Short mmCIF file of C-alpha atoms in Angstrom, two decimals:
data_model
loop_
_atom_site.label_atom_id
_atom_site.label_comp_id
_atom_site.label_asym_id
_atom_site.label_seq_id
_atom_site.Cartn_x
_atom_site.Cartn_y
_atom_site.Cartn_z
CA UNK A 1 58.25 -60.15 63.33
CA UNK A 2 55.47 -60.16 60.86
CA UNK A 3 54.36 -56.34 59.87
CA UNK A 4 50.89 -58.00 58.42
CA UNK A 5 49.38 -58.40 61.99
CA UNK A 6 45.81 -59.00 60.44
CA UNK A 7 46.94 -62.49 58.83
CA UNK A 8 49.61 -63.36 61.05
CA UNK A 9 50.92 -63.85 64.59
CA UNK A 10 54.40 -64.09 65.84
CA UNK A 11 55.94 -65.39 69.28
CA UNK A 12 59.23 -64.69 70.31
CA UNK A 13 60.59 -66.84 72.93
CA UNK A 14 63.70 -66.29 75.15
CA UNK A 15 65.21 -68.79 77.31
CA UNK A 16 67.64 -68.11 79.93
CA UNK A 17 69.74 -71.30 79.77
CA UNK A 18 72.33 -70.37 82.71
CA UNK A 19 71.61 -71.72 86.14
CA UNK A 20 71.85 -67.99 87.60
CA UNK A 21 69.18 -65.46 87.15
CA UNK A 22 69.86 -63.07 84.02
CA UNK A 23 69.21 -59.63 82.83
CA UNK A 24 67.91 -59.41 79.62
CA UNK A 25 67.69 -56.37 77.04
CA UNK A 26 65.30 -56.37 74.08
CA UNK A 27 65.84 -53.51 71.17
CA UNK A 28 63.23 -53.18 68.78
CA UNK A 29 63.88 -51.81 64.97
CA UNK A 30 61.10 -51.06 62.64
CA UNK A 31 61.56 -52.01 59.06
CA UNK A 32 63.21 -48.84 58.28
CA UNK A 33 65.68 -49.51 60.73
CA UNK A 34 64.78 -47.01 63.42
CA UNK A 35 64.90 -48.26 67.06
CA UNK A 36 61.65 -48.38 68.40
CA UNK A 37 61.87 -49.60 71.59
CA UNK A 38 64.34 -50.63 74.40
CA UNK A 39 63.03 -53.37 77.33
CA UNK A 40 66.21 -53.26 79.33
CA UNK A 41 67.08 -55.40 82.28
CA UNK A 42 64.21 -57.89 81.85
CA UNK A 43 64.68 -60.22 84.77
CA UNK A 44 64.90 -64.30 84.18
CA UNK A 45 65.17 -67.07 86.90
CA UNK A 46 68.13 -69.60 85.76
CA UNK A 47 66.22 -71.96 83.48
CA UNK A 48 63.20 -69.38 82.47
CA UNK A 49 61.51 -69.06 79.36
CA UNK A 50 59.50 -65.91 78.43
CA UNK A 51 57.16 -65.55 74.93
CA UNK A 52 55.92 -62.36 73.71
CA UNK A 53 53.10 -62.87 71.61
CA UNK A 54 52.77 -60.09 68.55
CA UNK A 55 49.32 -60.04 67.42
CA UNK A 56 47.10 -56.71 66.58
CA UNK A 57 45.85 -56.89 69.96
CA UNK A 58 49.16 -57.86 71.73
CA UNK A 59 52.09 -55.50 70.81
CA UNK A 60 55.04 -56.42 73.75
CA UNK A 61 57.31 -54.68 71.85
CA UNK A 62 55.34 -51.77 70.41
CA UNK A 63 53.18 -51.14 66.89
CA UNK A 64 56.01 -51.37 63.44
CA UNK A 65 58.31 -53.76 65.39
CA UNK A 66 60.30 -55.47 62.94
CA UNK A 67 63.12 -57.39 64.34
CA UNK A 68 64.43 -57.55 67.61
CA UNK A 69 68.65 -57.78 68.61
CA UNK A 70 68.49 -60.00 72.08
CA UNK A 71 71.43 -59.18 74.68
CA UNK A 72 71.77 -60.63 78.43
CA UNK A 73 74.42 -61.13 80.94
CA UNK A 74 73.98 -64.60 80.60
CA UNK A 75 73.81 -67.10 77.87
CA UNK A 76 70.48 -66.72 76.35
CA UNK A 77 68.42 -69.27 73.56
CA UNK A 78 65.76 -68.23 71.57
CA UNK A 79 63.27 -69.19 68.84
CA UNK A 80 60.11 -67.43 66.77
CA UNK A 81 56.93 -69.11 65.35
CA UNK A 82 55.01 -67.15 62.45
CA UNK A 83 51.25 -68.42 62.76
CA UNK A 84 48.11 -67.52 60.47
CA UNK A 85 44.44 -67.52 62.46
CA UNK A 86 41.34 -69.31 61.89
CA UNK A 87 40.42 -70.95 58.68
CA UNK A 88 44.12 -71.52 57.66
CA UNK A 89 45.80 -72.16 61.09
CA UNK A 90 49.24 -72.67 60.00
CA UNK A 91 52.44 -71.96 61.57
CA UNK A 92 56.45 -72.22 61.24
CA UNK A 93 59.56 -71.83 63.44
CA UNK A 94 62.75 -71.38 63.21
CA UNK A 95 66.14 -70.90 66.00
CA UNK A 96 66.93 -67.01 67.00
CA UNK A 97 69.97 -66.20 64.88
CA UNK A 98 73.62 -65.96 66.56
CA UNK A 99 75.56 -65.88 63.65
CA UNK A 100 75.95 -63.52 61.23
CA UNK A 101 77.94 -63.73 57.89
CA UNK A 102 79.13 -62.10 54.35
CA UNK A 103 77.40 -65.10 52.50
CA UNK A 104 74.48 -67.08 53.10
CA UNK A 105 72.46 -69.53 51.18
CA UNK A 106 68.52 -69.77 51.02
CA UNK A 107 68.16 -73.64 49.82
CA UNK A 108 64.35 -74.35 49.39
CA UNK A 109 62.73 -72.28 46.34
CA UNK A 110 58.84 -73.55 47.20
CA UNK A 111 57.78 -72.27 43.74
CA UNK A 112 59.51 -74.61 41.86
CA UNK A 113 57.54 -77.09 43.88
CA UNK A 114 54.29 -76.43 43.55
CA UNK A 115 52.33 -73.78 41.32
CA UNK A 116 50.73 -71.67 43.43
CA UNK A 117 53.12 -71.48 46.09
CA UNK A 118 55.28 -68.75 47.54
CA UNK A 119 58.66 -67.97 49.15
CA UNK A 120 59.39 -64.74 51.03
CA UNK A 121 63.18 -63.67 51.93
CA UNK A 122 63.80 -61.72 54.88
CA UNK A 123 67.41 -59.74 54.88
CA UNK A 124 68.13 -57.80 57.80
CA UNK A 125 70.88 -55.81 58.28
CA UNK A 126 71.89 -55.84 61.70
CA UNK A 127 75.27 -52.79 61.08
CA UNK A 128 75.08 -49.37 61.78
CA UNK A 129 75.97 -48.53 57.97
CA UNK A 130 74.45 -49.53 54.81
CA UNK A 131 75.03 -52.66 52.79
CA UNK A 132 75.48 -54.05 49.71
CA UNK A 133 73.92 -57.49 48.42
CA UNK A 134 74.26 -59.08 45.90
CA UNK A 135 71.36 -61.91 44.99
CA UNK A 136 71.83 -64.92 42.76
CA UNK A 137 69.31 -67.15 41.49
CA UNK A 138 71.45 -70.47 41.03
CA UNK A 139 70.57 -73.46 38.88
CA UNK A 140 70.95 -77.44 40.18
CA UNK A 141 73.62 -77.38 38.14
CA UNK A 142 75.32 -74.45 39.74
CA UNK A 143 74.59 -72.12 36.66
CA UNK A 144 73.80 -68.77 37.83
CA UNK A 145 70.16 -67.87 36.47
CA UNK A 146 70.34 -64.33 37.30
CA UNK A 147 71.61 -61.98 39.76
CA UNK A 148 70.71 -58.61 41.16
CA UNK A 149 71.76 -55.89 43.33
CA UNK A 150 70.20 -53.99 46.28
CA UNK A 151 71.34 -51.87 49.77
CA UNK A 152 70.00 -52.34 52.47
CA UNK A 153 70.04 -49.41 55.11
CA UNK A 154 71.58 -49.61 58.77
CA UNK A 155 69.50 -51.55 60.67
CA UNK A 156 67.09 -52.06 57.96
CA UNK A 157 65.07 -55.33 57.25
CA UNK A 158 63.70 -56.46 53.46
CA UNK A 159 60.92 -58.56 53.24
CA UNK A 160 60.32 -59.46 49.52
CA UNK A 161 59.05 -62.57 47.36
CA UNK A 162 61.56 -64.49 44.83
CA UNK A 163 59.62 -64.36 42.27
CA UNK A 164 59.69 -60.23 42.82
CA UNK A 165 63.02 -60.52 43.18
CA UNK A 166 63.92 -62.39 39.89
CA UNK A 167 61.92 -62.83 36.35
CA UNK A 168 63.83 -66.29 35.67
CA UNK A 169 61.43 -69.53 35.72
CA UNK A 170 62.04 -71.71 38.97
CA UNK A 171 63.22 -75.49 38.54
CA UNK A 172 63.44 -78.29 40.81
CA UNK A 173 66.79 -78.15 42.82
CA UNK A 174 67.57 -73.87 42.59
CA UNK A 175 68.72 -71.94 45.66
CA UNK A 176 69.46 -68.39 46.42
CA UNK A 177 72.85 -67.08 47.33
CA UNK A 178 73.05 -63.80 48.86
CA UNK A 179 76.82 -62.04 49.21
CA UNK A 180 77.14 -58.74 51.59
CA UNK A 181 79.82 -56.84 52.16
CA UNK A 182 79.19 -56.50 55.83
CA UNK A 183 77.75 -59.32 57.89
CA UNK A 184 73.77 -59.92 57.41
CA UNK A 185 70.80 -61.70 58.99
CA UNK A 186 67.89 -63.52 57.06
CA UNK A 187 65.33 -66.25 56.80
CA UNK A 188 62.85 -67.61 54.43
CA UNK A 189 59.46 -68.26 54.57
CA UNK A 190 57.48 -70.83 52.01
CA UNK A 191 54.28 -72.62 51.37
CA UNK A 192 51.57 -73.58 48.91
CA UNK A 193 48.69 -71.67 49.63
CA UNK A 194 46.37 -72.04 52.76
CA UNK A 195 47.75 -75.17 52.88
CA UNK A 196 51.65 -75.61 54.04
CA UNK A 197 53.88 -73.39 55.70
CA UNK A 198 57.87 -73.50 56.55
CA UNK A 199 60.33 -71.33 57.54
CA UNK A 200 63.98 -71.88 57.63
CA UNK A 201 67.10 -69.24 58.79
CA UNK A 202 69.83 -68.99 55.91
CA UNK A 203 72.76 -70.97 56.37
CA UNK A 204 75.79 -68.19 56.58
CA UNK A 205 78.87 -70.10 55.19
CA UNK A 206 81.58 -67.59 55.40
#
């Protein structure tokens, strides 16, 4: 969920894809990891889809929410759109996540694209302890470029940009790895400007 409501809108949608009526429960984390908020047995007819719209006017889930953990007594689907407002009027999507994993790969580096441009990492740490990560900037080649270290709290989510994260130069065909030593969460978000957006969940591969 995007914490810069003033530029950005995000909708969460949940689909109850069972042909029986479900009871959903929605926990909300800020970005420090603190829970928030609980919505607990959220009623859905078999086949319903429900979107909660995050704006600075429209706060389903309460002000700080960060990320949200999805639970129901039925199987469940799920996706998010990130949206900017007037003027710009972009927007990107992306499937809720289901799986979590050790490693996981961020494949499109945007900067190397285009000058100008940006891509923003989202880790989230979905345990109840702290993690460790390791982050490597890898060439085409498969040369590692650089690498650094951070924790991540219980619960916590990181928002950062790569080119925050690492001081290397960015060339055609580089990709992030990120190892954990606990199971993670993330996505990335890119585009050039006012101009393009796209948003893609890291492959895990563990």
């Amino acid at each position: 969920i995007a914490q810069n409501v003033d530029a950005f809108w995000t909708g969460v949608v949940i689909i109850n894809t069972a042909d029986a009526a479900a009871s959903v429960n929605v926990e909300v984390y800020n970005t420090d990891g603190e829970l928030l908020n609980e919505l607990t047995q959220l009623d859905f007819a078999a086949g319903e889809k429900k979107t909660f719209l995050v704006t600075k006017d429209l706060l389903p889930f309460g002000a700080g929410a960060a990320w949200v953990k999805v639970s129901g007594n039925q199987p469940l689907a799920g996706y998010e759109l990130f949206g900017t407002f007037e003027n710009a009027d972009l927007f990107a999507g992306f499937e809720a996540v289901t799986r979590l994993g050790g490693r996981m790969v961020l494949p499109h580096t945007e900067n190397a694209v285009n000058a100008g441009s940006y891509t923003g990492v989202a880790i989230i740490n979905p345990q109840d302890t702290s993690v460790e990560l390791v982050l490597e900037l890898i060439s085409q080649s498969g040369q590692v470029k650089q690498r650094v270290r951070k924790t991540v709290l219980a619960k916590q989510k990181i928002v950062d940009l790569i080119s925050s994260l690492f001081s290397e130069a960015f060339q055609l065909g580089d990709i992030v790895l990120v190892t954990s030593d606990k199971p993670i969460a993330g996505f990335e978000l890119f585009g050039f400007s006012t101009r393009t957006m796209g948003a893609i969940i890291a492959p895990v591969y563990d």
